[in-house]
mmCIF file of C-alpha atoms in Angstrom:
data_model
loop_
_atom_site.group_PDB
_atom_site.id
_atom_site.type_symbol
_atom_site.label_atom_id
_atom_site.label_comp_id
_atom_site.label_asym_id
_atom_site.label_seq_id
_atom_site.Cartn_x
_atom_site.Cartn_y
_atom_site.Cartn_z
ATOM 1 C CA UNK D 737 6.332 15.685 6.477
ATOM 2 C CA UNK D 738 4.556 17.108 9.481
ATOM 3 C CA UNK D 739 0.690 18.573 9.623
ATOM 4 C CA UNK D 740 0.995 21.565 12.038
ATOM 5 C CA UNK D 741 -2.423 23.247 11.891
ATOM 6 C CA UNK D 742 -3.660 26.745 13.552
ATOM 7 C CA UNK D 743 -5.533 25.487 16.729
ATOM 8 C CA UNK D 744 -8.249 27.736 15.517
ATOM 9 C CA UNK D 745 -8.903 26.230 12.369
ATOM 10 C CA UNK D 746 -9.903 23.191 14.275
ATOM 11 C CA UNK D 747 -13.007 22.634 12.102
ATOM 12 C CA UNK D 748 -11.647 22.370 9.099
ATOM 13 C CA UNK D 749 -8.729 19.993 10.201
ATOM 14 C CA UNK D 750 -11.946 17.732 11.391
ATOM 15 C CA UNK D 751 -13.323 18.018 7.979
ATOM 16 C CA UNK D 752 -10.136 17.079 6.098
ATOM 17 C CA UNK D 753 -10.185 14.269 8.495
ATOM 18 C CA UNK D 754 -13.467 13.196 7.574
ATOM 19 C CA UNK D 755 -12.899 13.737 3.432
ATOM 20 C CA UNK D 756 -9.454 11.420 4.337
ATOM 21 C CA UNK D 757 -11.759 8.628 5.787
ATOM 22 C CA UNK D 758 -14.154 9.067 3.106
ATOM 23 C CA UNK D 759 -11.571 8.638 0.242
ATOM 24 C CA UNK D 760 -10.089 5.315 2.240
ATOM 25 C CA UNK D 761 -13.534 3.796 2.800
ATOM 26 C CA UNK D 762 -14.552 4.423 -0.651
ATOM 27 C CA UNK D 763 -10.539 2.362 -1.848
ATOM 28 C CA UNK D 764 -11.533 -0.586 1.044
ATOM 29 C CA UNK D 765 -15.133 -0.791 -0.307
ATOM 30 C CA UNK D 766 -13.874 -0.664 -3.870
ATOM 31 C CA UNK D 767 -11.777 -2.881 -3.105
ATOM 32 C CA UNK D 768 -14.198 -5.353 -1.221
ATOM 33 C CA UNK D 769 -16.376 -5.365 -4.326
ATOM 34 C CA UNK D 770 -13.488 -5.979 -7.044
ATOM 35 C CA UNK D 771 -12.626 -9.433 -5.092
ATOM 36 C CA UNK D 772 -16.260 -10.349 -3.787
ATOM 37 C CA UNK D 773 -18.593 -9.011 -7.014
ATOM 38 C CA UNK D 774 -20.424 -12.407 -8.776
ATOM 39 C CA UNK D 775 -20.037 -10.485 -12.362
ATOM 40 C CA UNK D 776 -16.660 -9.426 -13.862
ATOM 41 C CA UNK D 777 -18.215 -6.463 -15.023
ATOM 42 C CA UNK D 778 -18.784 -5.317 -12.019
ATOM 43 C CA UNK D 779 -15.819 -6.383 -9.872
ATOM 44 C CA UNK D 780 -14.508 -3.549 -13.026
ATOM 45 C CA UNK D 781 -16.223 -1.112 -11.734
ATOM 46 C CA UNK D 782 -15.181 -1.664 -8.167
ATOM 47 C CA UNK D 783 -11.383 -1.745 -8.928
ATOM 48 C CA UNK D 784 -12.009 1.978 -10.708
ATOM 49 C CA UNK D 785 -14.111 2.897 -7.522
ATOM 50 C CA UNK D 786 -11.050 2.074 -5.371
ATOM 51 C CA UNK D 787 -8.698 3.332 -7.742
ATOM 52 C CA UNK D 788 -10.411 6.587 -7.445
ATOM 53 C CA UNK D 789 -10.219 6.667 -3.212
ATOM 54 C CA UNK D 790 -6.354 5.873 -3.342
ATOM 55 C CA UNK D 791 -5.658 8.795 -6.049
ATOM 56 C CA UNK D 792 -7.954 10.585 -3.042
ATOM 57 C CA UNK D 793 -5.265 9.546 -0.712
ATOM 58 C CA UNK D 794 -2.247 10.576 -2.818
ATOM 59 C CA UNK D 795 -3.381 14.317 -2.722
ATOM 60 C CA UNK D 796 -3.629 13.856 1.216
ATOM 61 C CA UNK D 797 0.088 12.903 0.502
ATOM 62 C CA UNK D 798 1.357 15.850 -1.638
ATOM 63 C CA UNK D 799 1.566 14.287 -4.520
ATOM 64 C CA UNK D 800 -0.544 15.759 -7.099
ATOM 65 C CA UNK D 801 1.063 13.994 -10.048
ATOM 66 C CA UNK D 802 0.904 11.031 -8.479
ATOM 67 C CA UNK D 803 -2.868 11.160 -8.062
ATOM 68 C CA UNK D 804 -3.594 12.693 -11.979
ATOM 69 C CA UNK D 805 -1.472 9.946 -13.387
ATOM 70 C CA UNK D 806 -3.639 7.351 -11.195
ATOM 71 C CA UNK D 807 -6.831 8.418 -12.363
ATOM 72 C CA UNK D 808 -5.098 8.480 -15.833
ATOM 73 C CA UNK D 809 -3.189 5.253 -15.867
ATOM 74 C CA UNK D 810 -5.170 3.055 -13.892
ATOM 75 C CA UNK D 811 -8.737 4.434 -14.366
ATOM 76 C CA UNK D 812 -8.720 5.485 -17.511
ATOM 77 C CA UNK D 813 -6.746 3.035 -19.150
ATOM 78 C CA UNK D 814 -6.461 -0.011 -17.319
ATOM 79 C CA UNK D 815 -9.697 -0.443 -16.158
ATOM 80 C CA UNK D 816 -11.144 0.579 -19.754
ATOM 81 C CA UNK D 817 -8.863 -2.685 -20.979
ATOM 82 C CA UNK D 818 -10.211 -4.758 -18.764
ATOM 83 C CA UNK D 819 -13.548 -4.025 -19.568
ATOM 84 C CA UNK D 820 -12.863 -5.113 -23.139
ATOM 85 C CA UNK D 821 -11.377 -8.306 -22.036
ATOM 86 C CA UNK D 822 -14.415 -8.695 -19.940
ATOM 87 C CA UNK D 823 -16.852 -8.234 -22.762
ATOM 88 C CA UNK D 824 -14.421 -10.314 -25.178
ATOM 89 C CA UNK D 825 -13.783 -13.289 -22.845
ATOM 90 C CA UNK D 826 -16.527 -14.333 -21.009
ATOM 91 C CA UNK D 827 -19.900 -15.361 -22.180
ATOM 92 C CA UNK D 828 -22.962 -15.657 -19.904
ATOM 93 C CA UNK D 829 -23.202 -19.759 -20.468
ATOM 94 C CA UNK D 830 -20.039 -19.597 -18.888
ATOM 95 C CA UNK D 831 -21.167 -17.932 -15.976
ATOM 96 C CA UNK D 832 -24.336 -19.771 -15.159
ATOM 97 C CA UNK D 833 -22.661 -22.971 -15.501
ATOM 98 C CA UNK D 834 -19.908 -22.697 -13.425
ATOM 99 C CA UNK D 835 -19.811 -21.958 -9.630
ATOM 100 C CA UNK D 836 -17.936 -18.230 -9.014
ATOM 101 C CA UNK D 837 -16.651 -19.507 -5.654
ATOM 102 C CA UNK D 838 -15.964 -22.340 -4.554
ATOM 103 C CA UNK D 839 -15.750 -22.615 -0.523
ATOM 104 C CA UNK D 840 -12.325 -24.308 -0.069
ATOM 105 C CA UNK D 841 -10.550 -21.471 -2.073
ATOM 106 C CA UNK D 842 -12.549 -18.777 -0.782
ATOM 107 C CA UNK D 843 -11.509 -20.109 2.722
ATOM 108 C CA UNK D 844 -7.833 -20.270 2.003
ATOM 109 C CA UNK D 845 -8.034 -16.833 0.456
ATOM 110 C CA UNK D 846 -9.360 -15.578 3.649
ATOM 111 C CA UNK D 847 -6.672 -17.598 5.753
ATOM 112 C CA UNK D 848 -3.888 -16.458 3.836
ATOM 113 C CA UNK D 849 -5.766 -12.446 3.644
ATOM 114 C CA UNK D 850 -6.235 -12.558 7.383
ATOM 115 C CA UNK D 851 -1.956 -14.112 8.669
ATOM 116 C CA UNK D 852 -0.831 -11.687 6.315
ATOM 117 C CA UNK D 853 -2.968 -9.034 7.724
ATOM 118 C CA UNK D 854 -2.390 -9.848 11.283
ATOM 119 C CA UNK D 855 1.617 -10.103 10.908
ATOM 120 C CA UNK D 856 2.173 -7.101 8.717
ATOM 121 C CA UNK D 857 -0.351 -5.194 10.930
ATOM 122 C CA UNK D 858 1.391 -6.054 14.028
ATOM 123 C CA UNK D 859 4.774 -4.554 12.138
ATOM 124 C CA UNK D 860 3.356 -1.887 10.979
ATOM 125 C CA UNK D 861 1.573 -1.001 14.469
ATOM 126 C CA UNK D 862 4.555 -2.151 16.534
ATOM 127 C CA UNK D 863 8.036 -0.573 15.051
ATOM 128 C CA UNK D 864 8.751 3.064 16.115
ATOM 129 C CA UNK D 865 8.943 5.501 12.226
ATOM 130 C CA UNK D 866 11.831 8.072 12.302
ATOM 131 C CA UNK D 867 11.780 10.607 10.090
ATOM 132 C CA UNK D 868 14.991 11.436 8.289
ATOM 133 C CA UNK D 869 16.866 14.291 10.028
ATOM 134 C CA UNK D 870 16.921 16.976 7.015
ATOM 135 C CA UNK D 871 14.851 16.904 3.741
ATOM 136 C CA UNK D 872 15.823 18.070 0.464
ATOM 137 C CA UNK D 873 14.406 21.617 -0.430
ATOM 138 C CA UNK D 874 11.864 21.619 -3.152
ATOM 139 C CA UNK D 875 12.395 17.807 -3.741
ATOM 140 C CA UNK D 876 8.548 16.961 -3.773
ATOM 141 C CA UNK D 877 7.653 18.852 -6.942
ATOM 142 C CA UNK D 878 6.908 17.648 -10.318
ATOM 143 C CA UNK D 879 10.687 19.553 -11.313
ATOM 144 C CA UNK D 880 12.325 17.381 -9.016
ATOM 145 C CA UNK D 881 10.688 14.495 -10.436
ATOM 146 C CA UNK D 882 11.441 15.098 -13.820
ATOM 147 C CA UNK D 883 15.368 15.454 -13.147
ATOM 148 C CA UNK D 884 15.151 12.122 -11.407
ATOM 149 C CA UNK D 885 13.184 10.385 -14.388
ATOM 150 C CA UNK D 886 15.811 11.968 -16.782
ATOM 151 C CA UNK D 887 19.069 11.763 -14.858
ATOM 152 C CA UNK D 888 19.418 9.167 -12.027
ATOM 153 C CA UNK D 889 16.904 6.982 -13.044
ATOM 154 C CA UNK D 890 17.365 7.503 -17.274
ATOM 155 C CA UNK D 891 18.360 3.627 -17.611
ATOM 156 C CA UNK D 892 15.288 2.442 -15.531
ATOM 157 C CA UNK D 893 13.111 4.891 -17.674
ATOM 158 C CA UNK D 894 13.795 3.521 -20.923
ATOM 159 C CA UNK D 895 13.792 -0.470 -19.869
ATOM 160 C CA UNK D 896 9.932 0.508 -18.656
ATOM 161 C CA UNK D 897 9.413 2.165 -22.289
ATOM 162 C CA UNK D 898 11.091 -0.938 -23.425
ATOM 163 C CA UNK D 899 8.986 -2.986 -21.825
ATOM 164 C CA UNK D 900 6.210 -1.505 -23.018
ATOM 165 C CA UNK D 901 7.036 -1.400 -26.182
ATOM 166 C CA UNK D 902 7.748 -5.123 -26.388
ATOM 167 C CA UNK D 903 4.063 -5.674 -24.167
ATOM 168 C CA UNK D 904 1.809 -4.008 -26.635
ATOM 169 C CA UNK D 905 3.643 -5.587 -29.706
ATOM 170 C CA UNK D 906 3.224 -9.057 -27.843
ATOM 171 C CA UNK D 907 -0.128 -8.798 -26.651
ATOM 172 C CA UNK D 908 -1.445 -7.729 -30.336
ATOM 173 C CA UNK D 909 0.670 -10.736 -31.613
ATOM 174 C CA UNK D 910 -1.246 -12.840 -29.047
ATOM 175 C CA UNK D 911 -4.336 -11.490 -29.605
ATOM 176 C CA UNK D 912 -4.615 -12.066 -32.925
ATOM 177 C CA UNK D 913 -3.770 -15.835 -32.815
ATOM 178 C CA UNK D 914 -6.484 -18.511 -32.723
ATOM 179 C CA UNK D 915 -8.366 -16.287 -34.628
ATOM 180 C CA UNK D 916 -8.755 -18.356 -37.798
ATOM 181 C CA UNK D 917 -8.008 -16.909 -41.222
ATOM 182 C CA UNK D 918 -11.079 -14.213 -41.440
ATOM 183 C CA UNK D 919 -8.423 -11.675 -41.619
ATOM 184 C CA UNK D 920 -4.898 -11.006 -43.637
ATOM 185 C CA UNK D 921 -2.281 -11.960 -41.834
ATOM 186 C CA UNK D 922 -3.898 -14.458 -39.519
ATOM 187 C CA UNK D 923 -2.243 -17.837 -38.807
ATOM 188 C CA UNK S 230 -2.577 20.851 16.599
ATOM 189 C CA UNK S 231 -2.307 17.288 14.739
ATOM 190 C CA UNK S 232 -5.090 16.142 12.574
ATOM 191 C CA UNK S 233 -6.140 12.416 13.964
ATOM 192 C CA UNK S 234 -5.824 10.717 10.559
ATOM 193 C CA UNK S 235 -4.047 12.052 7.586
ATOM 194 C CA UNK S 236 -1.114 13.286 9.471
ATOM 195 C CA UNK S 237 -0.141 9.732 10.419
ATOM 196 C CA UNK S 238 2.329 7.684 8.953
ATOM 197 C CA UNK S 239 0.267 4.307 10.393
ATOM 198 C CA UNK S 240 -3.171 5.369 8.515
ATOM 199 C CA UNK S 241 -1.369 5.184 5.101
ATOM 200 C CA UNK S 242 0.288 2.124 5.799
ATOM 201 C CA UNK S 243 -2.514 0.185 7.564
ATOM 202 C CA UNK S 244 -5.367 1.530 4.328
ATOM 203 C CA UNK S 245 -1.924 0.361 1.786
ATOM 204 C CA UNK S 246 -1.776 -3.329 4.264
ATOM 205 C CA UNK S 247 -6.154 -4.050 3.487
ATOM 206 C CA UNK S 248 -5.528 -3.432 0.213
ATOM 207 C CA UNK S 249 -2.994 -5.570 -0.009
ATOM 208 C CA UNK S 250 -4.964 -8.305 2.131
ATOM 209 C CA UNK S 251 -7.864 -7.786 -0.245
ATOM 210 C CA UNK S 252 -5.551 -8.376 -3.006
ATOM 211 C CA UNK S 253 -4.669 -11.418 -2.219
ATOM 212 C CA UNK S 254 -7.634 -13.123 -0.947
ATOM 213 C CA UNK S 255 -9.112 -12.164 -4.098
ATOM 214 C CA UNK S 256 -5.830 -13.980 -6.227
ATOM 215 C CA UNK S 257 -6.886 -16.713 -4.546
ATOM 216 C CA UNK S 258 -10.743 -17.194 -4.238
ATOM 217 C CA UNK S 259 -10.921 -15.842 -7.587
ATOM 218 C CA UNK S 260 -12.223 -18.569 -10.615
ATOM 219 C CA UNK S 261 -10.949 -17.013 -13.687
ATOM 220 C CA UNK S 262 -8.295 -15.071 -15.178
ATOM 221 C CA UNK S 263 -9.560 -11.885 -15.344
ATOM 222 C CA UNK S 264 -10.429 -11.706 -11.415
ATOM 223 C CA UNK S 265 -7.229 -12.702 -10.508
ATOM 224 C CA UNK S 266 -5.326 -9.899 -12.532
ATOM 225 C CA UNK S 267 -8.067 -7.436 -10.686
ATOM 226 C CA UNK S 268 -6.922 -8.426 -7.604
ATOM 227 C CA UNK S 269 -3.372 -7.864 -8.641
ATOM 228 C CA UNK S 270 -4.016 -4.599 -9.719
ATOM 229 C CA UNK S 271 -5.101 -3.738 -5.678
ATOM 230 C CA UNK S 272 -2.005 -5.438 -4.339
ATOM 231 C CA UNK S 273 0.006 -2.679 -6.827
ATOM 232 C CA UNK S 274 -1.658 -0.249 -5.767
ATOM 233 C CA UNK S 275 -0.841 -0.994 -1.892
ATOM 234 C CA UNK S 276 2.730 -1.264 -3.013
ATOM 235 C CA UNK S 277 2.390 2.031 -4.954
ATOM 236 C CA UNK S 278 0.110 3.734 -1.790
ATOM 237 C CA UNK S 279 3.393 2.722 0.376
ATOM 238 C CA UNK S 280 6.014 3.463 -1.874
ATOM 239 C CA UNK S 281 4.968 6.843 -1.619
ATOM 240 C CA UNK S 282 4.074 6.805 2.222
ATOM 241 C CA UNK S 283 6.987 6.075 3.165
ATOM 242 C CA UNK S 284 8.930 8.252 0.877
ATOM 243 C CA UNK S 285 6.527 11.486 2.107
ATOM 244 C CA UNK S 286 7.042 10.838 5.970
ATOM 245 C CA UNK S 287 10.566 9.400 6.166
ATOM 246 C CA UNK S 288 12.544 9.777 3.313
ATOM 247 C CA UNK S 289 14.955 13.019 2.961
ATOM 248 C CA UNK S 290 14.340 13.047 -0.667
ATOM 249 C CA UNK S 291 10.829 13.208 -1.641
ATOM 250 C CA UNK S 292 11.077 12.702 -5.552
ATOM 251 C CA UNK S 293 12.193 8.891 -5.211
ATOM 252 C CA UNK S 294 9.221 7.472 -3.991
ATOM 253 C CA UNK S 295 7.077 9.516 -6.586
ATOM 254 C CA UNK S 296 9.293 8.037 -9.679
ATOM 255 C CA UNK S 297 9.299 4.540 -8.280
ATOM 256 C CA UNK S 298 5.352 4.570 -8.128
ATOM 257 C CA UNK S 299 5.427 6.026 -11.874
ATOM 258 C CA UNK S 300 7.828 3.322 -12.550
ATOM 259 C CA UNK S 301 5.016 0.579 -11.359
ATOM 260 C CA UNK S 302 2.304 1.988 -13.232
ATOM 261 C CA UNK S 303 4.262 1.636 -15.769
ATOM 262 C CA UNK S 304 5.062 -1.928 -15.319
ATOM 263 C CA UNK S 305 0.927 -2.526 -13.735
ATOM 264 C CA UNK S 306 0.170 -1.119 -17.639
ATOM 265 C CA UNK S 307 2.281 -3.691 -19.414
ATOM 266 C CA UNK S 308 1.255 -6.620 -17.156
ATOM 267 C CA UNK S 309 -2.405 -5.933 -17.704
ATOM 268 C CA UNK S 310 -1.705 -5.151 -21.616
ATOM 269 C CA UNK S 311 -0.057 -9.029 -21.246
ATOM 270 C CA UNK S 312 -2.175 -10.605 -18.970
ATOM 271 C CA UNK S 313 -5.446 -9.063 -21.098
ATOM 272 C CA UNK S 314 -4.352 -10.400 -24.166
ATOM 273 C CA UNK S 315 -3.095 -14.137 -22.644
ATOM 274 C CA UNK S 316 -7.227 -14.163 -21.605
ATOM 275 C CA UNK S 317 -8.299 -13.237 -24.652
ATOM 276 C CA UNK S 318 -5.979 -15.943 -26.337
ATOM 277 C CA UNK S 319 -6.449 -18.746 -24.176
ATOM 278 C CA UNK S 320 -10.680 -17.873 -24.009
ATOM 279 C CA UNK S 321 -10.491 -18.342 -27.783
ATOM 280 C CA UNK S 322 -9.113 -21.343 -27.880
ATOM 281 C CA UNK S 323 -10.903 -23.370 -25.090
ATOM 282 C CA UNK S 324 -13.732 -21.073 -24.959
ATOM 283 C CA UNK S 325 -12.975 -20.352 -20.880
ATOM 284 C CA UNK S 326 -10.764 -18.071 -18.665
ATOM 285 C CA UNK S 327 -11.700 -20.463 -15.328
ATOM 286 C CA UNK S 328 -8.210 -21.880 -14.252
ATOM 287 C CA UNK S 329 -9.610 -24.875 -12.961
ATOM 288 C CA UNK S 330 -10.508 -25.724 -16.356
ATOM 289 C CA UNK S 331 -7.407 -25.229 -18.056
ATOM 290 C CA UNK S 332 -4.303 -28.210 -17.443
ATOM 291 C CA UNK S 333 -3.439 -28.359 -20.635
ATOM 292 C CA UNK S 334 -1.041 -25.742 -22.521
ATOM 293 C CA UNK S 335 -2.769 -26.948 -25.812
ATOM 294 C CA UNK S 336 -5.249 -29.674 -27.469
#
């Protein structure tokens, strides 16, 4: 894909610009509060702030599904989830009586963040992108994507519905043991 | 003319690379169970970010790259569906999610 913009619509490509770098800031700082926040809760609400900023990105990509089923999917239903298992697995004692970080790890997480940042940025920065020679007409739209779901990729499709299947059914089995015998059915 | 950001290839990839870094300094810093599975949730969504970077700038076909990032939403659904209930489980039982805690697989 190449941007080609009229040369006199230079201030709006500057303003797309700037909406771009607002949508990545707001996925980095998100992102810096889901893995540095002292409460769960709110290292919640951080993941759905940076959630938010990469579905802001996927638009900037052309891909307009993409970005509703993000906001869907990951904002509105895994972040909702995790917010229950917050509120359902973690009690304040706990909290207070425990340390949230303890220095060793949070120095080998930031060893291990910063080699894997500095080698895959150096690939990233360092190899030469080609673009393939001739695209596919009308292969970005939500048609296109459909076929593939139903033809090419039919087997994958139905192992992930599989799999999902056999998740939910597993994690209400698992759920509801250890729970004593309040209710029918409990072990 | 070219936009200085969103028309490059490198911006996608570099914002996809800190969210993976975050990712993982967060899986390992991280105390309990619940903060770990956060951070996995960023390191899927670099994967995801590049998945469909890649597939908008380079690849001929641009539905690909779209239905694999479906396909790991997908998958990011039923791991934290899992991963949710495992927390929920194992908090029940020894009344903490904190890793360090937990050596045993029962009492």
């Amino acid at each position: 894909m190449t941007f080609t913009f009229d040369p006199s619509l230079k201030f709006y490509v500057y303003l797309a610009d700037a909406a771009f770098l607002g949508f990545a800031l707001l996925a980095l700082l998100g992102g810096i509060v889901a893995v540095g926040a002292r409460r769960l809760i709110h290292a919640v609400l951080g993941l759905a702030t940076s959630l938010v900023g990469v579905a802001g990105v996927y638009v900037y990509l052309g891909t307009h599904f993409i970005a509703a089923m993000q906001v869907l999917i990951y904002v509105g239903a895994v972040c909702i989830s995790l917010t229950f298992a917050v509120m359902l697995a973690r009690t304040p004692q706990e909290a207070a009586r425990n340390p949230l970080f303890l220095p060793a790890k949070v120095g080998a997480g930031f060893v291990a963040a910063l080699f894997a940042g500095l080698v895959l940025g150096t690939a990233v920065l360092s190899t030469h992108w080609v673009p393939a020679a001739e695209v596919v007409p009308d292969s970005h739209t939500i048609e296109a994507v459909g076929m593939r779901l139903l033809t090419s990729y039919a087997l994958v499709f139905e192992l992930i519905s599989l799999v999902l299947l056999v998740a939910i059914v597993g994690s209400v089995v698992l759920a509801r043991r250890g729970r004593g015998s309040a209710g029918p059915g409990g072990t | 003319m070219q936009p200085l950001l969103f028309g490059h290839l490198e911006a996608y990839l570099i914002l996809a690379l800190c969210l993976f870094a975050l990712g993982l300094y967060g899986i390992i810093s991280r105390p309990g169970f619940i903060g770990m599975l956060i951070s996995v949730e960023l390191i899927l969504n670099g994967a995801g970010l590049n998945f469909i970077a890649f597939n908008t700038f380079l690849a001929p076909d641009k539905s690909v790259g779209q239905t694999f990032t479906l396909f790991i939403m997908g998958l990011a659904a039923a791991e934290a569906a899992i991963c949710l209930s495992i927390a929920v489980a194992v908090y029940r039982h020894f009344r903490t999610t904190l890793t360090d805690e937990l050596s045993q697989l029962r009492d």
